[in-house]
């Protein structure tokens, strides 16, 4: 099993990486926005904390995603 830390808060990421055998970090635009730092800088900070990191993209136009989610056509 590969456990991932789902966060954008650097102190939390560092604490959890020191405490658990996590396989890396995953995050999304909502978590990054809570950190009140520029998106690119926050991603760079996350990558500095963990060599294995992934981030969900943030589309410039969310309407197609919202429509797809309401359509019940499955998962993205």
Short mmCIF file of N, CA and C in Angstrom, two decimals:
data_model
loop_
_atom_site.label_atom_id
_atom_site.label_comp_id
_atom_site.label_asym_id
_atom_site.label_seq_id
_atom_site.Cartn_x
_atom_site.Cartn_y
_atom_site.Cartn_z
N UNK A 1 0.83 -1.16 0.00
CA UNK A 1 0.00 0.00 0.00
C UNK A 1 0.89 1.24 0.00
N UNK A 2 0.53 2.20 -0.81
CA UNK A 2 1.27 3.45 -0.91
C UNK A 2 0.41 4.57 -0.30
N UNK A 3 0.80 5.07 0.86
CA UNK A 3 0.06 6.16 1.50
C UNK A 3 0.64 7.49 1.05
N UNK A 4 -0.25 8.42 0.72
CA UNK A 4 0.15 9.76 0.31
C UNK A 4 -0.38 10.78 1.30
N UNK A 5 0.36 11.83 1.50
CA UNK A 5 -0.08 12.95 2.33
C UNK A 5 -0.85 13.90 1.44
N UNK A 6 -2.08 14.21 1.79
CA UNK A 6 -2.93 15.11 1.01
C UNK A 6 -2.96 16.47 1.70
N UNK A 7 -2.03 17.33 1.33
CA UNK A 7 -1.88 18.62 2.01
C UNK A 7 -1.05 19.55 1.15
N UNK A 8 -1.11 20.85 1.48
CA UNK A 8 -0.22 21.84 0.88
C UNK A 8 0.49 22.63 1.96
N UNK A 9 0.25 22.28 3.21
CA UNK A 9 0.81 23.00 4.35
C UNK A 9 2.19 22.40 4.68
N UNK A 10 3.25 23.15 4.38
CA UNK A 10 4.62 22.63 4.47
C UNK A 10 4.96 22.08 5.85
N UNK A 11 4.68 22.79 6.95
CA UNK A 11 5.01 22.20 8.26
C UNK A 11 4.31 20.86 8.51
N UNK A 12 3.07 20.76 8.07
CA UNK A 12 2.34 19.50 8.22
C UNK A 12 2.97 18.40 7.37
N UNK A 13 3.32 18.72 6.14
CA UNK A 13 3.96 17.75 5.25
C UNK A 13 5.26 17.25 5.86
N UNK A 14 6.09 18.17 6.33
CA UNK A 14 7.38 17.78 6.92
C UNK A 14 7.19 16.91 8.17
N UNK A 15 6.23 17.29 9.02
CA UNK A 15 5.97 16.52 10.24
C UNK A 15 5.50 15.11 9.90
N UNK A 16 4.59 15.01 8.95
CA UNK A 16 4.06 13.69 8.59
C UNK A 16 5.11 12.82 7.89
N UNK A 17 5.94 13.44 7.03
CA UNK A 17 7.00 12.67 6.38
C UNK A 17 8.00 12.13 7.38
N UNK A 18 8.23 12.88 8.46
CA UNK A 18 9.14 12.42 9.51
C UNK A 18 8.51 11.32 10.37
N UNK A 19 7.18 11.26 10.40
CA UNK A 19 6.47 10.34 11.30
C UNK A 19 5.97 9.06 10.65
N UNK A 20 5.69 9.10 9.36
CA UNK A 20 5.05 7.97 8.69
C UNK A 20 5.80 7.60 7.41
N UNK A 21 5.70 6.35 7.00
CA UNK A 21 6.35 5.93 5.75
C UNK A 21 5.50 6.30 4.52
N UNK A 22 5.24 7.58 4.35
CA UNK A 22 4.41 8.03 3.23
C UNK A 22 5.19 7.92 1.93
N UNK A 23 4.46 7.62 0.86
CA UNK A 23 5.07 7.48 -0.45
C UNK A 23 5.22 8.80 -1.19
N UNK A 24 4.69 9.87 -0.62
CA UNK A 24 4.79 11.17 -1.27
C UNK A 24 3.67 12.08 -0.84
N UNK A 25 3.48 13.15 -1.62
CA UNK A 25 2.49 14.18 -1.30
C UNK A 25 1.61 14.39 -2.52
N UNK A 26 0.32 14.56 -2.28
CA UNK A 26 -0.61 14.95 -3.32
C UNK A 26 -1.37 16.17 -2.82
N UNK A 27 -1.76 17.04 -3.72
CA UNK A 27 -2.48 18.23 -3.32
C UNK A 27 -3.39 18.69 -4.45
N UNK A 28 -4.13 19.75 -4.22
CA UNK A 28 -5.04 20.28 -5.23
C UNK A 28 -5.11 21.80 -5.09
N UNK A 29 -5.69 22.49 -6.06
CA UNK A 29 -5.72 23.95 -6.02
C UNK A 29 -6.40 24.52 -4.77
N UNK A 30 -7.42 23.87 -4.24
CA UNK A 30 -8.09 24.39 -3.04
C UNK A 30 -7.15 24.37 -1.84
N UNK A 31 -6.40 23.29 -1.66
CA UNK A 31 -5.45 23.23 -0.55
C UNK A 31 -4.33 24.24 -0.72
N UNK A 32 -3.87 24.42 -1.93
CA UNK A 32 -2.80 25.38 -2.20
C UNK A 32 -3.29 26.80 -1.94
N UNK A 33 -4.53 27.12 -2.31
CA UNK A 33 -5.07 28.47 -2.11
C UNK A 33 -5.12 28.84 -0.63
N UNK A 34 -5.35 27.87 0.24
CA UNK A 34 -5.41 28.13 1.68
C UNK A 34 -4.07 28.59 2.25
N UNK A 35 -2.99 28.33 1.54
CA UNK A 35 -1.66 28.69 2.03
C UNK A 35 -1.29 30.14 1.73
N UNK A 36 -2.09 30.83 0.92
CA UNK A 36 -1.88 32.26 0.62
C UNK A 36 -0.48 32.56 0.07
N UNK A 37 0.01 31.70 -0.78
CA UNK A 37 1.28 31.91 -1.48
C UNK A 37 1.02 31.72 -2.96
N UNK A 38 1.87 32.30 -3.81
CA UNK A 38 1.69 32.05 -5.25
C UNK A 38 1.74 30.55 -5.55
N UNK A 39 0.89 30.12 -6.46
CA UNK A 39 0.74 28.70 -6.79
C UNK A 39 2.08 28.04 -7.10
N UNK A 40 2.83 28.66 -8.01
CA UNK A 40 4.11 28.07 -8.43
C UNK A 40 5.08 27.94 -7.25
N UNK A 41 5.15 28.95 -6.41
CA UNK A 41 6.04 28.90 -5.25
C UNK A 41 5.63 27.78 -4.30
N UNK A 42 4.32 27.63 -4.09
CA UNK A 42 3.84 26.58 -3.18
C UNK A 42 4.18 25.19 -3.72
N UNK A 43 4.03 24.99 -5.03
CA UNK A 43 4.39 23.71 -5.64
C UNK A 43 5.90 23.45 -5.46
N UNK A 44 6.70 24.47 -5.67
CA UNK A 44 8.15 24.31 -5.49
C UNK A 44 8.50 23.96 -4.04
N UNK A 45 7.81 24.58 -3.09
CA UNK A 45 8.05 24.28 -1.68
C UNK A 45 7.64 22.85 -1.34
N UNK A 46 6.54 22.40 -1.91
CA UNK A 46 6.09 21.02 -1.67
C UNK A 46 7.12 20.04 -2.25
N UNK A 47 7.60 20.33 -3.45
CA UNK A 47 8.59 19.44 -4.07
C UNK A 47 9.91 19.44 -3.30
N UNK A 48 10.24 20.55 -2.66
CA UNK A 48 11.45 20.60 -1.84
C UNK A 48 11.28 19.73 -0.60
N UNK A 49 10.06 19.66 -0.08
CA UNK A 49 9.80 18.85 1.12
C UNK A 49 9.72 17.36 0.79
N UNK A 50 9.22 17.04 -0.39
CA UNK A 50 9.06 15.64 -0.80
C UNK A 50 9.44 15.49 -2.26
N UNK A 51 10.32 14.55 -2.56
CA UNK A 51 10.72 14.34 -3.95
C UNK A 51 9.60 13.72 -4.78
N UNK A 52 8.62 13.13 -4.11
CA UNK A 52 7.48 12.55 -4.82
C UNK A 52 6.24 13.37 -4.51
N UNK A 53 5.82 14.18 -5.46
CA UNK A 53 4.68 15.06 -5.25
C UNK A 53 3.85 15.13 -6.53
N UNK A 54 2.54 15.29 -6.35
CA UNK A 54 1.66 15.49 -7.49
C UNK A 54 0.62 16.55 -7.12
N UNK A 55 0.17 17.27 -8.12
CA UNK A 55 -0.84 18.31 -7.89
C UNK A 55 -1.90 18.20 -8.98
N UNK A 56 -3.14 18.38 -8.60
CA UNK A 56 -4.24 18.39 -9.56
C UNK A 56 -4.20 19.70 -10.32
N UNK A 57 -4.49 19.66 -11.61
CA UNK A 57 -4.49 20.90 -12.39
C UNK A 57 -5.70 21.76 -12.04
N UNK A 58 -5.59 23.02 -12.33
CA UNK A 58 -6.69 23.96 -12.12
C UNK A 58 -7.06 24.54 -13.48
N UNK A 59 -8.16 24.09 -14.07
CA UNK A 59 -8.52 24.59 -15.40
C UNK A 59 -8.90 26.06 -15.36
N UNK A 60 -8.65 26.76 -16.44
CA UNK A 60 -9.01 28.18 -16.49
C UNK A 60 -10.52 28.35 -16.62
N UNK A 61 -11.21 27.37 -17.17
CA UNK A 61 -12.66 27.41 -17.30
C UNK A 61 -13.24 26.18 -16.61
N UNK A 62 -13.83 26.36 -15.45
CA UNK A 62 -14.34 25.23 -14.66
C UNK A 62 -15.71 24.75 -15.11
N UNK A 63 -16.39 25.49 -15.96
CA UNK A 63 -17.76 25.11 -16.35
C UNK A 63 -17.85 23.71 -16.97
N UNK A 64 -16.96 23.33 -17.87
CA UNK A 64 -17.07 21.95 -18.41
C UNK A 64 -16.91 20.89 -17.32
N UNK A 65 -16.02 21.10 -16.37
CA UNK A 65 -15.83 20.13 -15.30
C UNK A 65 -17.07 20.05 -14.42
N UNK A 66 -17.65 21.20 -14.10
CA UNK A 66 -18.85 21.22 -13.25
C UNK A 66 -19.99 20.51 -13.96
N UNK A 67 -20.16 20.75 -15.25
CA UNK A 67 -21.22 20.08 -16.00
C UNK A 67 -21.02 18.58 -16.06
N UNK A 68 -19.78 18.15 -16.23
CA UNK A 68 -19.49 16.73 -16.27
C UNK A 68 -19.80 16.08 -14.93
N UNK A 69 -19.44 16.76 -13.85
CA UNK A 69 -19.71 16.22 -12.52
C UNK A 69 -21.19 16.08 -12.24
N UNK A 70 -21.99 17.01 -12.72
CA UNK A 70 -23.44 16.94 -12.51
C UNK A 70 -24.11 15.93 -13.43
N UNK A 71 -23.46 15.56 -14.52
CA UNK A 71 -24.10 14.69 -15.50
C UNK A 71 -24.21 13.25 -15.03
N UNK A 72 -23.41 12.88 -14.02
CA UNK A 72 -23.44 11.50 -13.53
C UNK A 72 -22.77 10.52 -14.48
N UNK A 73 -21.90 10.99 -15.36
CA UNK A 73 -21.26 10.13 -16.35
C UNK A 73 -20.05 9.38 -15.81
N UNK A 74 -19.85 9.39 -14.53
CA UNK A 74 -18.71 8.66 -13.97
C UNK A 74 -17.70 9.59 -13.35
N UNK A 75 -16.50 9.11 -13.24
CA UNK A 75 -15.46 9.90 -12.61
C UNK A 75 -14.57 10.52 -13.66
N UNK A 76 -13.91 11.57 -13.27
CA UNK A 76 -12.98 12.24 -14.20
C UNK A 76 -11.70 11.48 -14.30
#
